[in-house]
Amino acid sequence: MVALSAAVPRRGASAPVDGWLGRLALRFAQRGDRTVLTDRRHEGPLLVQRTFHPEGPVCHAYLIHPPGGVVGGDQLRLDVDVAPGAHALLTTPAAAKFYRTAGPVAHQEQVFRVEGDGALEFLPMETILHGRSDTVLTNRFQLASESRLCAWDILCLGRPGSGDAFDAARCAQDLVVERDGQVLLHERLNLVSGDALLTRPWGLGGYTTVVSMVVTPAADGLEETLRGALAGHAMRIGVSRIGDLLLLRCLADGAETARAVLEDAWQAVREPVLARAPSTPRIWKT
């Protein structure tokens, strides 16, 4: 369990000019016939609601991001540990929002460690990068040899439907998946408003929502199963395999269509990879 140190100022008059820190550390472990949240430590606005067990052994938990959003200079750190034999599903009730900056960069680092034969599902709502935001995002998954993982990410460049374009903004995002200390995947996405990458056909092609999903371990045939499950979606979708890791990429016009793709993908891979029939989190139905 990662220790938390240093008092974190609250947003307001007492907050430092450079922004505040938000930290949350969670540990899930097997107790009897189900997984429970055994340790929870937080500083600042990152929180977790009470946990649920809608499908018995699996622990569902909802992460709460700062309700007022994140601005330049703010720093968020999430650490999640899943013990051997435990199975945790994490999601969020609302989008994470990164707003404009007056200069400093906003940072969000999320590190997940899955031990032994533990299982983790990280299925958050979208991250919205508003105009004039400057953001560094890191998602790092550290797995053991028998660990199982299903995780996705939805990155929205502004909110074009509300007149908020990804103007004068930039974002650097890293996705890292490791197993037994060996890197299975390390992708970096550099998005800068006005860059050709955002509009050219060889890049985002004008799409404003970037989607990724990683699943491991992927048995033979899962790639074809996933492609078949997504055949009805008229979007730019790619499915590839790197060793026993399955990678889904998608470009969409908004978070709603992106979530539809991801939920169908999750429905297709959950039982083959995690040995559990799909059990939709309650919050997705509200």
PDB file of C-alpha atoms in Angstrom:
ATOM      1  CA  MET A   1       0.000   0.000   0.000  1.00  0.00           C
ATOM      2  CA  VAL A   2       1.428   3.386  -0.987  1.00  0.00           C
ATOM      3  CA  ALA A   3       1.819   5.773   1.940  1.00  0.00           C
ATOM      4  CA  LEU A   4       0.436   9.270   1.645  1.00  0.00           C
ATOM      5  CA  SER A   5       2.370  12.181   3.067  1.00  0.00           C
ATOM      6  CA  ALA A   6       2.163  15.957   3.309  1.00  0.00           C
ATOM      7  CA  ALA A   7      -1.027  17.813   4.021  1.00  0.00           C
ATOM      8  CA  VAL A   8      -3.029  18.694   0.941  1.00  0.00           C
ATOM      9  CA  PRO A   9      -4.553  22.174   0.869  1.00  0.00           C
ATOM     10  CA  ARG A  10      -8.166  22.596  -0.042  1.00  0.00           C
ATOM     11  CA  ARG A  11      -9.206  24.672  -3.006  1.00  0.00           C
ATOM     12  CA  GLY A  12      -9.822  28.230  -1.875  1.00  0.00           C
ATOM     13  CA  ALA A  13      -7.953  31.061  -0.230  1.00  0.00           C
ATOM     14  CA  SER A  14      -5.512  28.716   1.511  1.00  0.00           C
ATOM     15  CA  ALA A  15      -4.561  26.839  -1.659  1.00  0.00           C
ATOM     16  CA  PRO A  16      -1.110  27.526  -3.112  1.00  0.00           C
ATOM     17  CA  VAL A  17      -0.827  29.549  -6.287  1.00  0.00           C
ATOM     18  CA  ASP A  18       0.470  26.499  -8.183  1.00  0.00           C
ATOM     19  CA  GLY A  19      -2.633  24.404  -7.393  1.00  0.00           C
ATOM     20  CA  TRP A  20      -3.480  21.626  -4.983  1.00  0.00           C
ATOM     21  CA  LEU A  21      -2.745  17.918  -4.661  1.00  0.00           C
ATOM     22  CA  GLY A  22      -5.331  15.162  -4.618  1.00  0.00           C
ATOM     23  CA  ARG A  23      -4.267  11.647  -3.639  1.00  0.00           C
ATOM     24  CA  LEU A  24      -6.167   8.425  -3.194  1.00  0.00           C
ATOM     25  CA  ALA A  25      -4.733   4.999  -2.339  1.00  0.00           C
ATOM     26  CA  LEU A  26      -6.891   1.862  -2.286  1.00  0.00           C
ATOM     27  CA  ARG A  27      -6.224  -1.804  -1.599  1.00  0.00           C
ATOM     28  CA  PHE A  28      -8.596  -4.644  -2.418  1.00  0.00           C
ATOM     29  CA  ALA A  29      -8.185  -8.139  -0.973  1.00  0.00           C
ATOM     30  CA  GLN A  30     -10.090 -11.399  -0.720  1.00  0.00           C
ATOM     31  CA  ARG A  31     -11.960 -11.919   2.534  1.00  0.00           C
ATOM     32  CA  GLY A  32     -13.929 -15.134   2.687  1.00  0.00           C
ATOM     33  CA  ASP A  33     -15.880 -15.576  -0.524  1.00  0.00           C
ATOM     34  CA  ARG A  34     -15.686 -11.986  -1.773  1.00  0.00           C
ATOM     35  CA  THR A  35     -13.352  -9.071  -2.444  1.00  0.00           C
ATOM     36  CA  VAL A  36     -13.456  -6.100  -0.073  1.00  0.00           C
ATOM     37  CA  LEU A  37     -11.792  -2.704   0.177  1.00  0.00           C
ATOM     38  CA  THR A  38      -9.329  -3.306   3.020  1.00  0.00           C
ATOM     39  CA  ASP A  39      -7.417  -0.023   3.000  1.00  0.00           C
ATOM     40  CA  ARG A  40      -8.373   3.481   1.892  1.00  0.00           C
ATOM     41  CA  ARG A  41      -6.340   6.637   2.292  1.00  0.00           C
ATOM     42  CA  HIS A  42      -7.005   9.993   0.718  1.00  0.00           C
ATOM     43  CA  GLU A  43      -5.897  13.584   0.773  1.00  0.00           C
ATOM     44  CA  GLY A  44      -7.722  16.335  -1.045  1.00  0.00           C
ATOM     45  CA  PRO A  45     -10.712  15.921  -3.356  1.00  0.00           C
ATOM     46  CA  LEU A  46     -10.164  12.386  -4.712  1.00  0.00           C
ATOM     47  CA  LEU A  47     -12.612  10.028  -2.990  1.00  0.00           C
ATOM     48  CA  VAL A  48     -14.235   6.634  -3.296  1.00  0.00           C
ATOM     49  CA  GLN A  49     -17.889   5.964  -2.532  1.00  0.00           C
ATOM     50  CA  ARG A  50     -18.952   2.946  -0.517  1.00  0.00           C
ATOM     51  CA  THR A  51     -18.413  -0.315  -2.328  1.00  0.00           C
ATOM     52  CA  PHE A  52     -21.029  -2.650  -3.794  1.00  0.00           C
ATOM     53  CA  HIS A  53     -21.259  -6.393  -4.406  1.00  0.00           C
ATOM     54  CA  PRO A  54     -23.992  -6.744  -7.052  1.00  0.00           C
ATOM     55  CA  GLU A  55     -22.473  -9.982  -8.348  1.00  0.00           C
ATOM     56  CA  GLY A  56     -21.245 -11.542  -5.114  1.00  0.00           C
ATOM     57  CA  PRO A  57     -17.463 -12.015  -5.103  1.00  0.00           C
ATOM     58  CA  VAL A  58     -16.522  -8.971  -7.214  1.00  0.00           C
ATOM     59  CA  CYS A  59     -16.135  -5.602  -5.478  1.00  0.00           C
ATOM     60  CA  HIS A  60     -17.531  -2.614  -7.412  1.00  0.00           C
ATOM     61  CA  ALA A  61     -16.214   0.823  -6.395  1.00  0.00           C
ATOM     62  CA  TYR A  62     -16.992   4.317  -7.699  1.00  0.00           C
ATOM     63  CA  LEU A  63     -14.201   6.876  -7.824  1.00  0.00           C
ATOM     64  CA  ILE A  64     -15.133  10.528  -7.309  1.00  0.00           C
ATOM     65  CA  HIS A  65     -13.080  13.163  -9.098  1.00  0.00           C
ATOM     66  CA  PRO A  66     -12.952  16.821  -7.967  1.00  0.00           C
ATOM     67  CA  PRO A  67     -16.501  18.140  -8.500  1.00  0.00           C
ATOM     68  CA  GLY A  68     -15.205  21.493  -9.685  1.00  0.00           C
ATOM     69  CA  GLY A  69     -12.858  19.937 -12.213  1.00  0.00           C
ATOM     70  CA  VAL A  70      -9.083  20.222 -12.514  1.00  0.00           C
ATOM     71  CA  VAL A  71      -7.169  23.355 -13.504  1.00  0.00           C
ATOM     72  CA  GLY A  72      -3.562  24.152 -14.316  1.00  0.00           C
ATOM     73  CA  GLY A  73      -1.161  23.358 -11.490  1.00  0.00           C
ATOM     74  CA  ASP A  74      -3.421  20.766  -9.860  1.00  0.00           C
ATOM     75  CA  GLN A  75      -1.983  17.272  -9.359  1.00  0.00           C
ATOM     76  CA  LEU A  76      -3.976  14.066  -8.944  1.00  0.00           C
ATOM     77  CA  ARG A  77      -2.494  10.717  -7.942  1.00  0.00           C
ATOM     78  CA  LEU A  78      -4.411   7.431  -7.722  1.00  0.00           C
ATOM     79  CA  ASP A  79      -2.816   4.202  -6.466  1.00  0.00           C
ATOM     80  CA  VAL A  80      -4.772   0.956  -6.564  1.00  0.00           C
ATOM     81  CA  ASP A  81      -3.501  -2.407  -5.283  1.00  0.00           C
ATOM     82  CA  VAL A  82      -5.363  -5.654  -5.946  1.00  0.00           C
ATOM     83  CA  ALA A  83      -4.208  -8.609  -3.842  1.00  0.00           C
ATOM     84  CA  PRO A  84      -3.955 -12.217  -5.082  1.00  0.00           C
ATOM     85  CA  GLY A  85      -7.362 -13.789  -5.621  1.00  0.00           C
ATOM     86  CA  ALA A  86      -9.193 -10.446  -5.420  1.00  0.00           C
ATOM     87  CA  HIS A  87     -11.361  -8.984  -8.198  1.00  0.00           C
ATOM     88  CA  ALA A  88     -12.141  -5.256  -8.263  1.00  0.00           C
ATOM     89  CA  LEU A  89     -14.209  -3.255 -10.751  1.00  0.00           C
ATOM     90  CA  LEU A  90     -13.643   0.511 -10.658  1.00  0.00           C
ATOM     91  CA  THR A  91     -15.699   3.087 -12.500  1.00  0.00           C
ATOM     92  CA  THR A  92     -16.734   6.726 -12.098  1.00  0.00           C
ATOM     93  CA  PRO A  93     -20.176   8.349 -11.890  1.00  0.00           C
ATOM     94  CA  ALA A  94     -19.210  11.352 -14.020  1.00  0.00           C
ATOM     95  CA  ALA A  95     -16.621  12.681 -16.430  1.00  0.00           C
ATOM     96  CA  ALA A  96     -13.246  13.985 -15.292  1.00  0.00           C
ATOM     97  CA  LYS A  97     -12.883  17.583 -16.500  1.00  0.00           C
ATOM     98  CA  PHE A  98      -9.663  19.486 -17.106  1.00  0.00           C
ATOM     99  CA  TYR A  99     -10.159  23.225 -17.503  1.00  0.00           C
ATOM    100  CA  ARG A 100      -8.084  26.103 -18.821  1.00  0.00           C
ATOM    101  CA  THR A 101      -4.775  27.049 -17.296  1.00  0.00           C
ATOM    102  CA  ALA A 102      -3.079  30.363 -16.686  1.00  0.00           C
ATOM    103  CA  GLY A 103       0.293  28.707 -17.253  1.00  0.00           C
ATOM    104  CA  PRO A 104       0.974  25.684 -14.990  1.00  0.00           C
ATOM    105  CA  VAL A 105       0.345  22.149 -16.235  1.00  0.00           C
ATOM    106  CA  ALA A 106      -2.267  19.851 -14.658  1.00  0.00           C
ATOM    107  CA  HIS A 107      -1.055  16.319 -13.879  1.00  0.00           C
ATOM    108  CA  GLN A 108      -2.979  13.107 -13.320  1.00  0.00           C
ATOM    109  CA  GLU A 109      -1.111   9.880 -12.583  1.00  0.00           C
ATOM    110  CA  GLN A 110      -2.938   6.591 -12.025  1.00  0.00           C
ATOM    111  CA  VAL A 111      -0.979   3.485 -11.023  1.00  0.00           C
ATOM    112  CA  PHE A 112      -2.591   0.062 -10.686  1.00  0.00           C
ATOM    113  CA  ARG A 113      -0.813  -2.980  -9.228  1.00  0.00           C
ATOM    114  CA  VAL A 114      -2.421  -6.396  -9.566  1.00  0.00           C
ATOM    115  CA  GLU A 115      -0.761  -9.188  -7.591  1.00  0.00           C
ATOM    116  CA  GLY A 116      -0.801 -12.942  -8.148  1.00  0.00           C
ATOM    117  CA  ASP A 117      -4.015 -14.117  -9.807  1.00  0.00           C
ATOM    118  CA  GLY A 118      -5.885 -10.909  -8.963  1.00  0.00           C
ATOM    119  CA  ALA A 119      -8.216  -9.238 -11.469  1.00  0.00           C
ATOM    120  CA  LEU A 120      -8.875  -5.569 -12.193  1.00  0.00           C
ATOM    121  CA  GLU A 121     -11.477  -3.841 -14.330  1.00  0.00           C
ATOM    122  CA  PHE A 122     -10.944  -0.090 -14.722  1.00  0.00           C
ATOM    123  CA  LEU A 123     -13.901   1.325 -16.654  1.00  0.00           C
ATOM    124  CA  PRO A 124     -14.173   5.087 -16.055  1.00  0.00           C
ATOM    125  CA  MET A 125     -16.365   7.662 -17.722  1.00  0.00           C
ATOM    126  CA  GLU A 126     -14.728  10.056 -20.144  1.00  0.00           C
ATOM    127  CA  THR A 127     -11.970  12.588 -19.539  1.00  0.00           C
ATOM    128  CA  ILE A 128     -12.810  15.989 -21.063  1.00  0.00           C
ATOM    129  CA  LEU A 129      -9.987  18.333 -22.062  1.00  0.00           C
ATOM    130  CA  HIS A 130     -11.450  21.803 -22.351  1.00  0.00           C
ATOM    131  CA  GLY A 131     -10.045  24.609 -24.450  1.00  0.00           C
ATOM    132  CA  ARG A 132      -6.832  26.215 -23.135  1.00  0.00           C
ATOM    133  CA  SER A 133      -6.092  23.209 -20.908  1.00  0.00           C
ATOM    134  CA  ASP A 134      -2.548  21.870 -20.531  1.00  0.00           C
ATOM    135  CA  THR A 135      -2.524  18.335 -19.206  1.00  0.00           C
ATOM    136  CA  VAL A 136      -0.216  15.377 -18.579  1.00  0.00           C
ATOM    137  CA  LEU A 137      -2.011  12.050 -18.044  1.00  0.00           C
ATOM    138  CA  THR A 138      -0.447   8.715 -17.090  1.00  0.00           C
ATOM    139  CA  ASN A 139      -2.121   5.317 -16.732  1.00  0.00           C
ATOM    140  CA  ARG A 140       0.261   2.575 -15.573  1.00  0.00           C
ATOM    141  CA  PHE A 141      -0.771  -1.045 -14.986  1.00  0.00           C
ATOM    142  CA  GLN A 142       1.694  -3.344 -13.210  1.00  0.00           C
ATOM    143  CA  LEU A 143       0.668  -6.991 -13.423  1.00  0.00           C
ATOM    144  CA  ALA A 144       1.975 -10.297 -12.103  1.00  0.00           C
ATOM    145  CA  SER A 145       2.297 -13.359 -14.331  1.00  0.00           C
ATOM    146  CA  GLU A 146      -1.240 -14.609 -13.606  1.00  0.00           C
ATOM    147  CA  SER A 147      -3.011 -11.249 -13.228  1.00  0.00           C
ATOM    148  CA  ARG A 148      -6.007 -10.338 -15.365  1.00  0.00           C
ATOM    149  CA  LEU A 149      -6.889  -6.882 -16.657  1.00  0.00           C
ATOM    150  CA  CYS A 150      -9.594  -5.091 -18.598  1.00  0.00           C
ATOM    151  CA  ALA A 151      -9.198  -1.307 -18.751  1.00  0.00           C
ATOM    152  CA  TRP A 152     -10.409   1.468 -20.997  1.00  0.00           C
ATOM    153  CA  ASP A 153      -9.943   5.184 -21.556  1.00  0.00           C
ATOM    154  CA  ILE A 154     -12.111   7.813 -23.270  1.00  0.00           C
ATOM    155  CA  LEU A 155     -10.412  11.108 -24.095  1.00  0.00           C
ATOM    156  CA  CYS A 156     -12.628  13.949 -25.352  1.00  0.00           C
ATOM    157  CA  LEU A 157     -10.992  16.944 -27.015  1.00  0.00           C
ATOM    158  CA  GLY A 158     -13.237  19.764 -25.874  1.00  0.00           C
ATOM    159  CA  ARG A 159     -17.014  19.687 -26.160  1.00  0.00           C
ATOM    160  CA  PRO A 160     -17.682  20.784 -29.744  1.00  0.00           C
ATOM    161  CA  GLY A 161     -21.439  20.389 -29.332  1.00  0.00           C
ATOM    162  CA  SER A 162     -21.355  23.049 -26.596  1.00  0.00           C
ATOM    163  CA  GLY A 163     -19.056  25.406 -28.479  1.00  0.00           C
ATOM    164  CA  ASP A 164     -15.967  24.441 -26.471  1.00  0.00           C
ATOM    165  CA  ALA A 165     -13.275  23.428 -28.956  1.00  0.00           C
ATOM    166  CA  PHE A 166      -9.844  22.016 -28.124  1.00  0.00           C
ATOM    167  CA  ASP A 167      -8.232  25.398 -28.834  1.00  0.00           C
ATOM    168  CA  ALA A 168      -4.908  26.653 -27.424  1.00  0.00           C
ATOM    169  CA  ALA A 169      -4.703  23.327 -25.587  1.00  0.00           C
ATOM    170  CA  ARG A 170      -2.387  20.373 -25.350  1.00  0.00           C
ATOM    171  CA  CYS A 171      -2.213  16.967 -23.701  1.00  0.00           C
ATOM    172  CA  ALA A 172       0.492  14.336 -23.280  1.00  0.00           C
ATOM    173  CA  GLN A 173      -0.901  10.928 -22.362  1.00  0.00           C
ATOM    174  CA  ASP A 174       1.050   7.768 -21.490  1.00  0.00           C
ATOM    175  CA  LEU A 175      -0.398   4.266 -21.323  1.00  0.00           C
ATOM    176  CA  VAL A 176       1.909   1.610 -19.868  1.00  0.00           C
ATOM    177  CA  VAL A 177       1.149  -2.067 -19.233  1.00  0.00           C
ATOM    178  CA  GLU A 178       3.789  -4.227 -17.531  1.00  0.00           C
ATOM    179  CA  ARG A 179       3.815  -7.887 -16.568  1.00  0.00           C
ATOM    180  CA  ASP A 180       6.433  -9.149 -14.122  1.00  0.00           C
ATOM    181  CA  GLY A 181       8.390  -5.953 -14.703  1.00  0.00           C
ATOM    182  CA  GLN A 182       8.473  -6.389 -18.482  1.00  0.00           C
ATOM    183  CA  VAL A 183       6.774  -3.738 -20.599  1.00  0.00           C
ATOM    184  CA  LEU A 184       3.998  -5.192 -22.769  1.00  0.00           C
ATOM    185  CA  LEU A 185       2.798  -1.840 -24.054  1.00  0.00           C
ATOM    186  CA  HIS A 186       3.971   1.759 -23.809  1.00  0.00           C
ATOM    187  CA  GLU A 187       2.086   4.289 -25.889  1.00  0.00           C
ATOM    188  CA  ARG A 188       2.414   8.056 -25.793  1.00  0.00           C
ATOM    189  CA  LEU A 189      -0.147  10.342 -27.367  1.00  0.00           C
ATOM    190  CA  ASN A 190       0.815  13.984 -27.867  1.00  0.00           C
ATOM    191  CA  LEU A 191      -2.124  16.207 -28.745  1.00  0.00           C
ATOM    192  CA  VAL A 192      -1.605  19.883 -29.537  1.00  0.00           C
ATOM    193  CA  SER A 193      -4.355  22.132 -30.868  1.00  0.00           C
ATOM    194  CA  GLY A 194      -3.682  23.138 -34.455  1.00  0.00           C
ATOM    195  CA  ASP A 195      -1.412  20.155 -35.112  1.00  0.00           C
ATOM    196  CA  ALA A 196      -1.992  18.199 -38.318  1.00  0.00           C
ATOM    197  CA  LEU A 197      -2.387  15.011 -36.269  1.00  0.00           C
ATOM    198  CA  LEU A 198      -5.834  16.167 -35.163  1.00  0.00           C
ATOM    199  CA  THR A 199      -7.276  16.687 -38.637  1.00  0.00           C
ATOM    200  CA  ARG A 200      -5.379  14.588 -41.192  1.00  0.00           C
ATOM    201  CA  PRO A 201      -6.681  11.159 -42.272  1.00  0.00           C
ATOM    202  CA  TRP A 202      -3.485   9.498 -41.010  1.00  0.00           C
ATOM    203  CA  GLY A 203      -4.188  10.953 -37.551  1.00  0.00           C
ATOM    204  CA  LEU A 204      -7.479  11.598 -35.813  1.00  0.00           C
ATOM    205  CA  GLY A 205      -9.156  12.700 -39.032  1.00  0.00           C
ATOM    206  CA  GLY A 206     -11.202  15.375 -37.297  1.00  0.00           C
ATOM    207  CA  TYR A 207     -12.670  13.037 -34.689  1.00  0.00           C
ATOM    208  CA  THR A 208     -12.777  14.550 -31.221  1.00  0.00           C
ATOM    209  CA  THR A 209     -12.929  11.435 -29.047  1.00  0.00           C
ATOM    210  CA  VAL A 210     -10.018   9.015 -28.714  1.00  0.00           C
ATOM    211  CA  VAL A 211     -10.718   5.593 -27.231  1.00  0.00           C
ATOM    212  CA  SER A 212      -8.442   2.784 -26.079  1.00  0.00           C
ATOM    213  CA  MET A 213      -9.006  -0.502 -24.288  1.00  0.00           C
ATOM    214  CA  VAL A 214      -6.509  -3.120 -23.082  1.00  0.00           C
ATOM    215  CA  VAL A 215      -7.332  -6.700 -22.175  1.00  0.00           C
ATOM    216  CA  THR A 216      -4.970  -9.395 -20.933  1.00  0.00           C
ATOM    217  CA  PRO A 217      -4.470 -12.319 -21.031  1.00  0.00           C
ATOM    218  CA  ALA A 218      -6.087 -12.810 -24.426  1.00  0.00           C
ATOM    219  CA  ALA A 219      -6.516 -16.415 -25.523  1.00  0.00           C
ATOM    220  CA  ASP A 220      -6.464 -17.467 -29.156  1.00  0.00           C
ATOM    221  CA  GLY A 221      -9.643 -16.456 -30.942  1.00  0.00           C
ATOM    222  CA  LEU A 222     -10.517 -13.525 -28.670  1.00  0.00           C
ATOM    223  CA  GLU A 223      -9.392 -11.011 -31.280  1.00  0.00           C
ATOM    224  CA  GLU A 224     -11.907 -12.396 -33.786  1.00  0.00           C
ATOM    225  CA  THR A 225     -14.611 -12.544 -31.106  1.00  0.00           C
ATOM    226  CA  LEU A 226     -14.101  -8.877 -30.319  1.00  0.00           C
ATOM    227  CA  ARG A 227     -14.131  -7.826 -33.961  1.00  0.00           C
ATOM    228  CA  GLY A 228     -17.392  -9.681 -34.454  1.00  0.00           C
ATOM    229  CA  ALA A 229     -18.983  -8.024 -31.423  1.00  0.00           C
ATOM    230  CA  LEU A 230     -18.135  -4.569 -32.799  1.00  0.00           C
ATOM    231  CA  ALA A 231     -19.044  -5.185 -36.438  1.00  0.00           C
ATOM    232  CA  GLY A 232     -22.255  -3.169 -36.140  1.00  0.00           C
ATOM    233  CA  HIS A 233     -20.519   0.069 -35.141  1.00  0.00           C
ATOM    234  CA  ALA A 234     -19.878   2.437 -38.060  1.00  0.00           C
ATOM    235  CA  MET A 235     -16.730   4.038 -36.654  1.00  0.00           C
ATOM    236  CA  ARG A 236     -12.990   3.774 -37.061  1.00  0.00           C
ATOM    237  CA  ILE A 237     -12.191   0.773 -34.867  1.00  0.00           C
ATOM    238  CA  GLY A 238      -8.983  -1.225 -34.758  1.00  0.00           C
ATOM    239  CA  VAL A 239      -8.237  -4.400 -32.823  1.00  0.00           C
ATOM    240  CA  SER A 240      -4.676  -5.690 -32.531  1.00  0.00           C
ATOM    241  CA  ARG A 241      -2.776  -8.190 -30.446  1.00  0.00           C
ATOM    242  CA  ILE A 242       0.644  -7.896 -28.821  1.00  0.00           C
ATOM    243  CA  GLY A 243       1.558 -11.229 -27.261  1.00  0.00           C
ATOM    244  CA  ASP A 244      -1.272 -12.028 -24.844  1.00  0.00           C
ATOM    245  CA  LEU A 245      -2.449  -8.398 -24.713  1.00  0.00           C
ATOM    246  CA  LEU A 246      -5.419  -7.287 -26.794  1.00  0.00           C
ATOM    247  CA  LEU A 247      -5.594  -3.610 -27.751  1.00  0.00           C
ATOM    248  CA  LEU A 248      -8.707  -1.839 -29.007  1.00  0.00           C
ATOM    249  CA  ARG A 249      -8.534   1.630 -30.520  1.00  0.00           C
ATOM    250  CA  CYS A 250     -11.439   3.729 -31.711  1.00  0.00           C
ATOM    251  CA  LEU A 251     -12.113   7.249 -32.977  1.00  0.00           C
ATOM    252  CA  ALA A 252     -15.571   8.634 -32.250  1.00  0.00           C
ATOM    253  CA  ASP A 253     -17.567  11.862 -32.444  1.00  0.00           C
ATOM    254  CA  GLY A 254     -18.486  11.916 -28.769  1.00  0.00           C
ATOM    255  CA  ALA A 255     -18.413  10.139 -25.442  1.00  0.00           C
ATOM    256  CA  GLU A 256     -21.811   8.496 -25.837  1.00  0.00           C
ATOM    257  CA  THR A 257     -20.894   6.627 -29.020  1.00  0.00           C
ATOM    258  CA  ALA A 258     -17.494   5.770 -27.534  1.00  0.00           C
ATOM    259  CA  ARG A 259     -19.101   4.229 -24.455  1.00  0.00           C
ATOM    260  CA  ALA A 260     -21.431   2.174 -26.641  1.00  0.00           C
ATOM    261  CA  VAL A 261     -18.410   0.635 -28.381  1.00  0.00           C
ATOM    262  CA  LEU A 262     -16.592  -0.028 -25.126  1.00  0.00           C
ATOM    263  CA  GLU A 263     -19.582  -1.552 -23.363  1.00  0.00           C
ATOM    264  CA  ASP A 264     -20.104  -3.951 -26.269  1.00  0.00           C
ATOM    265  CA  ALA A 265     -16.400  -4.817 -26.191  1.00  0.00           C
ATOM    266  CA  TRP A 266     -16.512  -5.394 -22.438  1.00  0.00           C
ATOM    267  CA  GLN A 267     -19.575  -7.619 -22.799  1.00  0.00           C
ATOM    268  CA  ALA A 268     -17.646  -9.712 -25.332  1.00  0.00           C
ATOM    269  CA  VAL A 269     -14.386 -10.160 -23.405  1.00  0.00           C
ATOM    270  CA  ARG A 270     -15.412 -10.293 -19.755  1.00  0.00           C
ATOM    271  CA  GLU A 271     -16.306 -13.954 -19.494  1.00  0.00           C
ATOM    272  CA  PRO A 272     -13.404 -15.272 -21.629  1.00  0.00           C
ATOM    273  CA  VAL A 273     -10.810 -13.181 -19.763  1.00  0.00           C
ATOM    274  CA  LEU A 274     -12.235 -12.710 -16.266  1.00  0.00           C
ATOM    275  CA  ALA A 275     -14.448 -15.795 -15.967  1.00  0.00           C
ATOM    276  CA  ARG A 276     -17.433 -13.646 -15.010  1.00  0.00           C
ATOM    277  CA  ALA A 277     -20.642 -13.023 -16.938  1.00  0.00           C
ATOM    278  CA  PRO A 278     -21.178  -9.285 -17.606  1.00  0.00           C
ATOM    279  CA  SER A 279     -22.777  -7.455 -14.679  1.00  0.00           C
ATOM    280  CA  THR A 280     -23.375  -3.828 -15.599  1.00  0.00           C
ATOM    281  CA  PRO A 281     -22.489  -1.331 -12.834  1.00  0.00           C
ATOM    282  CA  ARG A 282     -25.590   0.394 -11.472  1.00  0.00           C
ATOM    283  CA  ILE A 283     -24.212   3.847 -12.164  1.00  0.00           C
ATOM    284  CA  TRP A 284     -24.171   3.198 -15.916  1.00  0.00           C
ATOM    285  CA  LYS A 285     -27.947   2.858 -15.838  1.00  0.00           C
ATOM    286  CA  THR A 286     -28.601   6.292 -14.297  1.00  0.00           C
TER     287      THR A 286
END
